[in-house]
Amino acid sequence: MCGIFGYVGARKDAGMVVIEGLKNLEYRGYDSWGVASSVAGKLVVSKDTGKISGVDAKSFSDESTIAIAHTRWATHGGVTPKNAHPHLSEDGTIAVVHNGIVENYRELKEWLSERGHTFMSETDTEVIPHLIEEEMKSGSDFAAAVRRACLKFEGRFAILALHTPTHTLVAARTGSPLIVGVSKKSDGNAEQGYFIASDIPAFLKHTRIVQYLDDGEMLVTDGESILFSDLHTGEERPKREIEITWTVEQAEKGDFEHYMMKEIMDQKESVVRAVNQDEAQIMTLAQSIRDAQGTFLVACGTAGKACMAAEYFFSVIARHHVNVAAASEFKLYHHFLTEKSLLVVVSQSGETADVLEAMRVAKAKRAKVLAIVNVEGSTIAREADYTLRINAGPERAVASTKALTGQLAVLLLIAHALAGKLQEGKTLLLEAGAMINDMLNPRYIERLRKLADRIKEDEDLYIIGKSWNYPMALESAIKIQEVSYVHAEGFAGGELKHGPIALIEEGTPCIALIGKDEVMSDILSNTMELKARGATIIGVCPDRYDVFDEWIKVPDAGTAQAIVNIIPIQVLAYFLAVHRGKNPDMPRNLAKSVTVK
Ligand code: F6R
């Protein structure tokens, strides 16, 4: 969702720093952008609709040492320059950027209007600088006024406020993430200063030392020092400085045209990195699953499909029952929870609001939470009782690719550990990693590019699978929908005859995801049912069968087949987007980190 980035420190090009950094948050999804910097004691604001990638950051290298910037994903009010952030106070000394929703903004706006405040936008955000200003009129200093204002807001949010007269930034959060990048001269950095951002790539170029602002906390900084405190009590909250292991190169797209393709290619190594776990910890966690009276795998979207696949892993490999739920539905499961339940949440970003909500539901029942995440230090990682990282490296394309295969690998490893076959699981996954390395060669990619070209005009595409390939069929549909906007749907092969087969016409493209496993003959029969109704069959399978019009060869990966079968579909989705003239990194209406419920 919205991206926030601010800087205060010794650098004299704060405007440029924040615009450049904001470009690294583009993947979060947005429709307009804006920046405010303090130049000679006055706020200079620029905002516009559209993409920030074409904006020349250098034109913002003003004589400024403090600035805030924002990419907006519209919620309240249309996509217009006026609605873009930052928003200013009546006297123009306070600028605010905001992620989240001020649910009671209507009442606050009315109250402020009665006190002479005028509003330029249709946003909920604009009440924030006005309310801070009003609190200052009643005697609070800037930081105290931000605190008092925040306590009046309903809903989950992160804000960053700039006050020109005191040259101060104040940030507060009750939901969406905010991370501080610390650049200290004493640590040998060229410039003293603080970067405050929704995500690490914004400032990774400047520093790898971070401090996390937690929910219910605020911070105040003038560039020389920083103070964290409890948003409610004002009590100081000392913070550790943590060094991030990501490199700038990992977070860049290098020679690739799009992050999505770069991240698909990263899977040559990332699956193997996911397997690199502390064995003792995996065994302990497997034991916790065994001991739990009810294990619930909970996630959203693509991560949710990894959980659905894991249900089959646990059944087939470990003969152990687990429950799977969409995080947005989990609230309704609370009757099943006790302190002996275990919630396993899976999230790439570690910030997904629905997942955090599910964790809170479980914690209210004193159930334990295991988080499988990619982003180290994310809110989900910090709030869970135990955390496993998938080590995929930064994933910036909105469409999740390498995070999914990392999640599948870790879940498969746990299923093997639960079955007392950890080493077997490791070997299987290392082999799958090597297979992916072989698959992603130029010839294979070219074949998929050509296939995408042949089917790019088709408006409907169906994908079938059985067992763990069924969630992969659902995932295939997500991938194709979100980047190419083709109407794609995934089904369990056996469900076709109960309704969906009515959709099949002469030439309808249908993809069958198949493995050499106990359900192979069933899914081949379902494929024949499609073929008999005129479908054009694209078989993703280790072996070729007559029923296929197109055969996409995949290696035989045994119980890791879901991981290898999804790879060609990711590539196909990518090229469908490109051939249809869409930017796969910026799907419409979507955001990378979904921090609203
Ligand atoms: C689709 C996609 C989403 C995410 C979902 C959960 O490609 O990426 O469906 O999987 O929004 O996000 P995380 O994993 O960050 O919790």
XYZ file of C-alpha atoms and ligand atoms in Angstrom:
613
model
C 0.000 0.000 0.000
C 1.124 3.620 0.383
C 4.851 4.221 0.683
C 6.281 6.630 3.234
C 9.810 7.959 3.219
C 11.373 10.817 5.163
C 14.824 12.083 5.962
C 16.383 14.498 8.419
C 20.117 14.903 8.847
C 23.260 16.549 7.659
C 22.703 16.035 3.916
C 21.658 19.142 2.064
C 19.690 17.332 -0.659
C 16.864 15.899 1.421
C 14.306 16.429 -1.352
C 16.346 14.374 -3.786
C 17.079 11.667 -1.190
C 13.401 11.090 -0.491
C 12.348 11.129 -4.157
C 15.088 8.640 -5.038
C 14.150 6.415 -2.096
C 10.477 6.579 -2.971
C 11.279 5.111 -6.379
C 12.418 2.014 -4.500
C 8.979 1.723 -2.908
C 7.146 1.784 -6.250
C 6.520 -1.942 -5.975
C 4.093 -1.285 -3.122
C 1.532 -0.088 -5.679
C 0.310 3.518 -5.885
C -1.457 5.996 -8.090
C 0.027 9.373 -7.110
C 3.023 10.773 -5.273
C 4.189 13.835 -3.396
C 7.071 15.407 -1.511
C 7.526 18.251 0.967
C 10.888 19.665 1.994
C 11.747 22.590 4.188
C 13.771 25.144 2.239
C 14.893 28.307 4.053
C 12.306 27.600 6.744
C 9.407 27.231 4.304
C 7.682 24.074 3.105
C 8.020 23.421 -0.604
C 5.492 20.868 -1.830
C 5.252 19.001 -5.153
C 2.683 16.353 -5.922
C 1.191 14.681 -8.930
C -0.736 11.675 -10.170
C 0.915 8.828 -12.065
C 4.295 7.218 -11.735
C 7.305 8.640 -9.995
C 9.789 6.607 -12.030
C 10.059 9.308 -14.711
C 10.503 12.147 -12.218
C 14.011 13.599 -12.176
C 15.115 13.304 -8.534
C 17.924 15.799 -9.148
C 15.414 18.570 -9.695
C 14.598 18.149 -5.988
C 18.163 18.611 -4.739
C 17.171 21.780 -2.946
C 19.075 23.257 -0.015
C 17.084 21.147 2.372
C 18.066 18.877 5.262
C 14.575 17.638 6.077
C 11.898 16.182 3.761
C 9.041 13.712 3.608
C 7.568 11.923 0.601
C 4.754 9.533 -0.191
C 3.265 7.254 -2.798
C -0.516 7.164 -2.403
C -2.821 4.235 -3.027
C -6.195 5.955 -3.083
C -8.769 5.007 -0.462
C -10.621 8.228 0.453
C -10.943 10.606 -2.494
C -10.051 10.106 -6.151
C -6.639 10.000 -7.755
C -5.889 13.742 -8.082
C -2.855 15.931 -7.300
C -4.876 17.617 -4.524
C -5.567 14.286 -2.817
C -1.925 13.196 -3.063
C 0.105 13.532 0.150
C 1.727 15.431 1.880
C -1.121 17.460 3.341
C -0.475 20.672 5.226
C -1.791 22.445 8.304
C -3.718 25.703 7.952
C -0.588 27.807 8.655
C 1.547 25.699 6.270
C 4.213 24.754 8.839
C 3.221 21.092 9.305
C 3.259 18.480 6.525
C 1.966 14.935 6.963
C 2.132 11.707 4.978
C -0.009 8.777 6.016
C -0.593 5.102 5.375
C -3.845 3.573 6.605
C -7.257 5.031 7.309
C -8.492 7.580 9.847
C -11.882 5.954 10.293
C -13.417 8.848 12.269
C -12.155 11.582 9.924
C -15.628 12.911 9.175
C -16.294 13.867 12.812
C -12.787 15.309 13.156
C -13.175 17.327 9.956
C -16.449 18.773 11.158
C -14.945 19.679 14.529
C -11.924 21.305 12.867
C -14.098 23.159 10.336
C -16.036 24.699 13.221
C -12.676 26.028 14.457
C -11.904 27.730 11.165
C -9.844 25.031 9.403
C -10.254 24.766 5.648
C -9.581 21.613 3.658
C -8.174 21.338 0.172
C -8.687 17.591 -0.452
C -11.238 14.823 -0.073
C -8.870 12.670 1.961
C -9.096 11.406 5.528
C -5.387 12.257 5.895
C -5.828 16.008 5.710
C -7.414 16.133 9.167
C -4.077 15.004 10.665
C -1.942 18.158 10.182
C -4.914 20.330 11.130
C -5.532 18.397 14.303
C -1.841 18.533 15.233
C -1.957 22.298 14.685
C -5.037 22.593 16.877
C -3.293 20.597 19.642
C -0.298 22.948 19.410
C -2.604 25.929 19.858
C -3.599 24.483 23.210
C 0.010 24.539 24.386
C 1.525 21.177 23.332
C 4.919 21.088 21.664
C 5.029 19.416 18.216
C 5.774 15.879 19.417
C 3.165 16.025 22.182
C 0.641 17.452 19.707
C 1.240 14.532 17.313
C 0.781 12.112 20.209
C -2.435 13.770 21.345
C -3.755 13.861 17.778
C -2.937 10.185 17.167
C -4.860 9.182 20.258
C -7.951 10.727 18.695
C -7.720 8.687 15.479
C -9.636 5.463 15.023
C -8.191 2.801 12.713
C -4.761 1.450 11.917
C -2.175 3.828 10.497
C 1.393 4.992 10.149
C 2.141 8.708 9.878
C 5.199 10.838 9.354
C 4.905 14.526 10.210
C 7.350 17.343 9.498
C 7.377 20.594 11.467
C 9.374 23.375 9.813
C 9.917 25.800 12.730
C 11.444 23.107 15.000
C 13.077 21.163 12.131
C 11.622 17.936 13.495
C 10.163 14.705 12.150
C 7.691 12.743 14.234
C 6.461 9.293 13.212
C 3.797 7.144 14.828
C 2.246 3.800 14.006
C -0.648 1.680 15.107
C -0.690 -0.692 12.163
C 1.339 -0.105 9.034
C 5.121 -0.570 9.228
C 7.734 2.148 9.724
C 11.430 1.386 9.876
C 14.267 3.748 10.727
C 17.560 3.695 8.820
C 20.333 5.032 11.019
C 23.358 6.810 9.569
C 25.760 7.849 12.337
C 28.955 9.733 11.752
C 30.418 7.914 14.754
C 29.946 4.624 12.833
C 32.046 5.930 9.960
C 29.121 7.041 7.792
C 29.667 10.153 5.735
C 26.618 11.920 7.109
C 24.700 11.891 10.365
C 20.972 11.410 9.812
C 17.823 9.312 10.073
C 15.704 7.791 7.311
C 12.130 6.744 8.130
C 10.412 4.490 5.630
C 7.642 1.957 5.081
C 10.244 -0.491 3.845
C 13.986 -1.008 3.847
C 14.729 -0.662 0.069
C 13.938 3.079 0.391
C 17.177 3.691 2.312
C 19.254 0.557 1.703
C 21.640 2.583 -0.450
C 22.451 4.815 2.526
C 22.554 2.430 5.476
C 21.946 -1.175 6.557
C 21.524 -0.281 10.247
C 17.869 -0.229 11.230
C 15.613 0.325 14.208
C 11.983 -0.802 14.192
C 9.097 1.310 15.345
C 6.515 -1.042 16.860
C 2.758 -0.735 16.939
C 1.630 1.794 19.522
C 4.923 3.696 19.435
C 6.167 7.025 18.141
C 9.539 8.590 17.471
C 10.929 12.108 17.359
C 14.104 13.124 15.532
C 15.876 16.311 14.527
C 18.603 14.450 12.635
C 21.084 14.578 15.532
C 19.319 12.130 17.837
C 16.181 10.011 17.925
C 13.800 9.194 20.754
C 11.295 6.320 20.690
C 8.373 6.314 23.104
C 5.066 4.654 23.867
C 2.322 6.445 21.967
C -0.086 6.143 24.886
C 2.042 6.701 27.997
C 4.929 8.713 26.566
C 7.343 6.328 28.329
C 10.712 6.012 26.569
C 11.271 2.812 24.534
C 14.973 2.133 23.940
C 15.660 0.378 20.619
C 18.302 -2.014 19.416
C 20.167 -1.280 16.216
C 19.975 -4.233 13.829
C 22.131 -4.815 10.770
C 20.176 -5.960 7.721
C 21.775 -8.693 5.619
C 20.191 -7.671 2.289
C 22.497 -6.019 -0.210
C 21.611 -3.203 -2.585
C 22.253 -5.556 -5.540
C 19.744 -8.094 -4.210
C 17.127 -5.381 -4.136
C 17.869 -4.133 -7.666
C 16.656 -5.638 -10.923
C 20.064 -5.565 -12.634
C 19.843 -6.307 -16.364
C 16.279 -7.609 -16.204
C 13.515 -5.501 -17.641
C 11.197 -6.295 -14.756
C 11.555 -7.361 -11.131
C 9.110 -10.207 -11.763
C 11.446 -11.925 -14.230
C 14.474 -11.208 -12.051
C 12.730 -12.814 -9.098
C 11.586 -15.816 -11.153
C 15.250 -16.305 -12.075
C 16.325 -15.848 -8.440
C 14.610 -19.183 -7.786
C 17.678 -20.886 -9.219
C 19.160 -20.188 -5.788
C 16.390 -19.097 -3.463
C 14.803 -22.530 -3.045
C 18.129 -23.885 -1.841
C 18.477 -20.915 0.535
C 15.042 -21.683 1.983
C 16.224 -25.178 2.874
C 19.119 -23.711 4.807
C 17.445 -23.835 8.222
C 18.608 -24.618 11.703
C 17.811 -28.343 11.927
C 17.318 -28.351 15.690
C 14.807 -25.518 15.356
C 12.913 -27.321 12.582
C 12.730 -30.447 14.724
C 11.461 -28.446 17.724
C 8.819 -26.787 15.578
C 7.788 -30.115 14.074
C 7.385 -31.405 17.629
C 5.216 -28.375 18.498
C 2.972 -29.242 15.559
C 2.798 -32.825 16.786
C 1.969 -31.709 20.346
C -0.541 -29.014 19.399
C -4.206 -29.771 19.797
C -5.074 -28.301 16.418
C -2.662 -26.650 13.987
C -4.008 -23.923 11.711
C -2.123 -22.766 8.611
C -3.214 -19.244 7.839
C -2.203 -16.746 5.140
C -3.517 -14.650 2.235
C -3.379 -14.960 -1.548
C -0.340 -16.747 -2.898
C 0.976 -17.508 0.598
C -2.442 -19.023 1.286
C -1.971 -21.369 -1.668
C 1.338 -22.488 -0.127
C -0.631 -23.339 3.028
C -3.193 -25.307 1.010
C -0.371 -27.276 -0.619
C 1.120 -27.886 2.813
C -2.121 -29.508 3.938
C -1.371 -32.208 1.346
C 2.323 -32.347 2.368
C 1.353 -32.975 5.979
C -1.196 -35.581 4.962
C 0.887 -37.516 2.424
C 4.320 -37.227 4.027
C 3.606 -36.971 7.763
C 0.074 -38.408 8.027
C -0.721 -35.446 10.235
C -3.881 -33.378 10.069
C -3.698 -29.594 9.859
C -6.377 -27.012 9.161
C -6.033 -24.316 6.525
C -7.846 -20.983 6.531
C -7.674 -17.690 4.669
C -6.443 -15.103 7.177
C -9.407 -12.848 6.403
C -11.754 -15.676 7.466
C -9.838 -16.831 10.515
C -11.662 -14.639 13.029
C -14.611 -17.003 12.686
C -12.457 -19.956 13.789
C -11.770 -18.562 17.239
C -14.181 -21.040 18.844
C -11.756 -23.825 17.861
C -8.784 -22.219 19.584
C -7.334 -22.959 22.994
C -3.938 -22.368 24.559
C -2.940 -25.743 23.101
C -3.633 -24.659 19.515
C -0.851 -23.664 17.135
C -1.227 -21.036 14.451
C 1.272 -21.227 11.588
C 1.155 -17.987 9.601
C 2.896 -17.614 6.257
C 3.662 -14.174 4.834
C 6.267 -12.808 2.456
C 6.057 -9.208 3.643
C 5.352 -9.990 7.280
C 3.028 -6.985 7.323
C -0.282 -8.266 5.936
C -3.081 -6.800 8.038
C -5.378 -9.828 7.777
C -2.594 -12.125 8.959
C -1.774 -9.830 11.887
C -5.445 -9.827 12.791
C -5.501 -13.663 12.725
C -2.459 -13.681 15.031
C -4.234 -11.396 17.456
C -7.282 -13.664 17.432
C -5.031 -16.638 18.277
C -3.079 -14.738 20.926
C -6.298 -13.695 22.621
C -6.854 -17.437 23.177
C -3.198 -17.792 24.269
C -2.461 -20.063 21.313
C 1.147 -20.089 20.108
C 2.133 -18.594 16.744
C 4.823 -19.775 14.342
C 5.560 -17.322 11.510
C 7.146 -18.275 8.189
C 8.217 -14.957 6.660
C 10.623 -13.467 4.177
C 11.178 -9.967 5.533
C 13.361 -10.054 8.600
C 12.249 -7.844 11.449
C 8.743 -7.465 9.982
C 5.801 -7.018 12.334
C 4.606 -10.616 11.924
C 8.137 -11.902 12.588
C 8.394 -9.811 15.724
C 4.951 -10.620 17.085
C 5.190 -14.401 16.579
C 6.443 -16.801 19.250
C 8.734 -18.544 16.747
C 9.915 -17.403 13.333
C 11.388 -19.184 10.328
C 12.742 -17.130 7.445
C 12.520 -18.349 3.883
C 15.677 -16.386 2.918
C 14.374 -15.487 -0.549
C 15.931 -12.020 -0.475
C 13.868 -8.925 -1.224
C 10.817 -9.581 -3.389
C 9.688 -6.384 -5.056
C 7.396 -7.408 -7.907
C 3.807 -7.339 -6.706
C 3.343 -10.862 -8.061
C 4.939 -13.220 -5.580
C 7.166 -15.837 -7.193
C 10.332 -16.730 -5.289
C 8.604 -16.171 -1.942
C 6.014 -18.815 -2.875
C 8.584 -21.477 -3.731
C 10.520 -20.585 -0.560
C 7.342 -20.978 1.498
C 6.569 -24.319 -0.156
C 10.129 -25.496 0.518
C 10.016 -24.609 4.229
C 6.575 -26.186 4.690
C 7.703 -29.332 2.875
C 10.779 -29.475 5.096
C 8.642 -29.228 8.228
C 6.347 -31.995 6.922
C 9.410 -34.220 6.450
C 10.707 -33.330 9.921
C 7.307 -34.260 11.342
C 7.572 -37.624 9.604
C 11.057 -38.112 11.095
C 12.590 -37.703 7.609
C 14.280 -34.333 7.808
C 17.401 -35.377 5.905
C 15.299 -37.004 3.177
C 13.334 -33.772 2.898
C 16.497 -31.725 2.651
C 17.893 -33.912 -0.107
C 14.605 -33.778 -2.009
C 14.516 -29.976 -1.837
C 18.158 -29.510 -2.756
C 17.498 -31.680 -5.804
C 14.397 -29.608 -6.619
C 16.570 -26.471 -6.370
C 19.033 -27.963 -8.845
C 16.140 -28.891 -11.168
C 14.883 -25.296 -11.127
C 18.382 -24.135 -11.971
C 18.318 -26.426 -15.029
C 14.782 -25.488 -16.041
C 15.312 -21.746 -16.137
C 17.562 -21.849 -19.192
C 17.168 -19.510 -22.202
C 15.617 -22.201 -24.430
C 12.938 -23.052 -21.859
C 12.142 -19.383 -21.297
C 11.908 -18.822 -25.058
C 9.478 -21.724 -25.455
C 7.228 -20.235 -22.798
C 7.516 -16.778 -24.376
C 6.310 -18.251 -27.681
C 3.485 -20.137 -26.008
C 2.353 -16.923 -24.284
C 2.423 -15.207 -27.664
C 0.161 -17.906 -29.131
C -2.474 -17.665 -26.395
C -2.254 -13.957 -25.599
C -5.552 -13.116 -27.332
C -7.540 -15.718 -25.374
C -9.639 -14.052 -22.719
C -10.280 -17.198 -20.634
C -7.812 -19.721 -19.339
C -8.461 -22.621 -16.988
C -5.973 -24.566 -14.923
C -6.559 -27.902 -13.235
C -4.620 -29.939 -10.714
C -5.104 -32.566 -8.039
C -3.505 -33.026 -4.616
C -0.802 -30.327 -4.130
C -1.179 -29.415 -7.776
C -4.712 -28.225 -7.029
C -3.542 -25.260 -4.906
C -0.913 -24.692 -7.580
C -3.750 -24.463 -10.140
C -5.339 -21.793 -7.931
C -1.992 -20.041 -7.636
C -1.494 -20.228 -11.414
C -4.801 -18.429 -11.825
C -3.753 -15.684 -9.378
C -0.461 -15.183 -11.195
C -2.074 -14.964 -14.630
C -4.952 -12.745 -13.478
C -2.892 -10.226 -11.584
C -0.261 -9.450 -14.200
C -1.972 -10.121 -17.552
C -5.642 -9.442 -16.629
C -6.654 -12.581 -18.538
C -9.615 -14.270 -16.907
C -7.950 -17.341 -15.394
C -9.478 -19.848 -12.973
C -8.060 -22.841 -11.204
C -10.005 -25.966 -10.325
C -9.525 -29.324 -8.701
C -9.640 -31.628 -11.766
C -12.338 -33.786 -10.208
C -14.615 -30.777 -9.707
C -14.911 -30.031 -13.434
C -17.848 -32.335 -13.984
C -19.725 -30.649 -11.127
C -20.039 -27.350 -12.978
C -16.991 -25.675 -14.517
C -16.809 -27.990 -17.522
C -19.802 -26.064 -18.922
C -17.363 -23.201 -19.594
C -15.277 -25.198 -22.050
C -15.672 -24.447 -25.752
C -13.753 -25.392 -28.878
C -10.200 -24.108 -28.429
C -10.470 -22.920 -24.796
C -6.915 -23.128 -23.418
C -6.649 -25.338 -20.349
C -3.483 -26.083 -18.405
C -3.162 -29.379 -16.520
C -0.561 -29.503 -13.715
C 0.511 -33.106 -13.347
C 3.079 -35.069 -11.331
C 4.162 -38.705 -11.397
C 2.237 -39.524 -8.251
C -0.686 -41.554 -6.943
C -3.249 -39.174 -8.510
C -1.698 -39.005 -11.964
C -4.222 -41.223 -13.728
C -7.126 -39.273 -12.166
C -5.889 -35.927 -13.401
C -5.111 -37.374 -16.838
C -8.731 -38.544 -17.011
C -9.906 -35.037 -16.101
C -7.650 -33.668 -18.828
C -9.291 -36.039 -21.311
C -12.714 -34.814 -20.189
C -11.619 -31.282 -21.103
C -10.148 -32.398 -24.393
C -13.387 -34.208 -25.307
C -15.209 -30.843 -24.969
C -12.827 -29.136 -27.389
C -10.272 -27.648 -24.969
C -6.714 -27.030 -26.135
C -4.611 -28.797 -23.519
C -1.309 -27.494 -22.229
C 0.173 -30.279 -20.117
C 2.748 -29.379 -17.446
C 4.092 -32.822 -16.722
C 7.346 -34.829 -16.549
C 6.109 -37.053 -19.417
C 4.332 -36.364 -22.682
C 0.797 -37.779 -23.226
C -1.307 -37.823 -26.418
C -3.983 -35.723 -24.782
C -1.618 -32.714 -24.669
C -1.715 -30.221 -27.531
C 1.301 -28.510 -25.940
C 3.681 -30.188 -23.555
C 5.671 -28.171 -21.015
C 8.232 -30.585 -19.698
C 9.005 -30.372 -16.004
C 11.343 -32.616 -14.034
C 9.964 -35.406 -11.860
C 10.452 -33.885 -8.400
C 8.457 -36.413 -6.348
C 6.751 -34.762 -3.386
C 8.335 -31.424 -4.413
C 6.414 -31.445 -7.732
C 4.312 -28.427 -6.718
C 7.498 -26.349 -6.541
C 8.732 -27.232 -10.021
C 5.288 -27.206 -11.677
C 4.590 -23.602 -10.744
C 7.810 -22.304 -12.319
C 6.725 -22.448 -16.014
C 3.379 -20.899 -15.087
C 5.143 -17.933 -13.484
C 7.133 -17.451 -16.686
C 3.998 -17.863 -18.825
C 2.107 -15.293 -16.713
C 5.021 -12.894 -17.062
C 5.063 -13.152 -20.863
C 1.263 -13.001 -21.125
C 1.503 -9.636 -19.341
C 4.346 -8.397 -21.529
C 2.716 -9.548 -24.787
C -0.523 -7.843 -23.761
C 1.352 -4.600 -23.149
C 1.035 -4.645 -19.347
C 3.772 -3.879 -16.852
C 3.987 -7.085 -14.772
C 5.639 -5.225 -11.888
C 2.764 -2.799 -11.463
C -0.537 -4.677 -11.669
C -3.529 -2.370 -11.528
C -5.414 -2.087 -8.217
C -2.871 -4.205 -6.328
C -0.205 -3.445 -3.754
C 2.743 -5.484 -2.576
C 2.186 -5.097 1.107
C -1.495 -5.223 2.018
C -1.595 -3.365 5.306
C -5.339 -2.675 5.316
C -8.046 -5.167 6.227
C 0.051 -12.516 -5.340
C 0.502 -12.052 -4.037
C -0.475 -11.918 -2.940
C 0.202 -12.151 -1.582
C -0.767 -11.821 -0.447
C -0.128 -12.055 0.905
O 1.109 -12.696 -6.221
O 1.660 -11.745 -3.869
O -1.569 -12.756 -3.107
O 0.612 -13.482 -1.504
O -1.154 -10.477 -0.535
O 1.002 -11.266 1.083
P 2.111 -11.645 2.134
O 2.730 -12.918 1.699
O 3.070 -10.494 2.112
O 1.413 -11.794 3.458
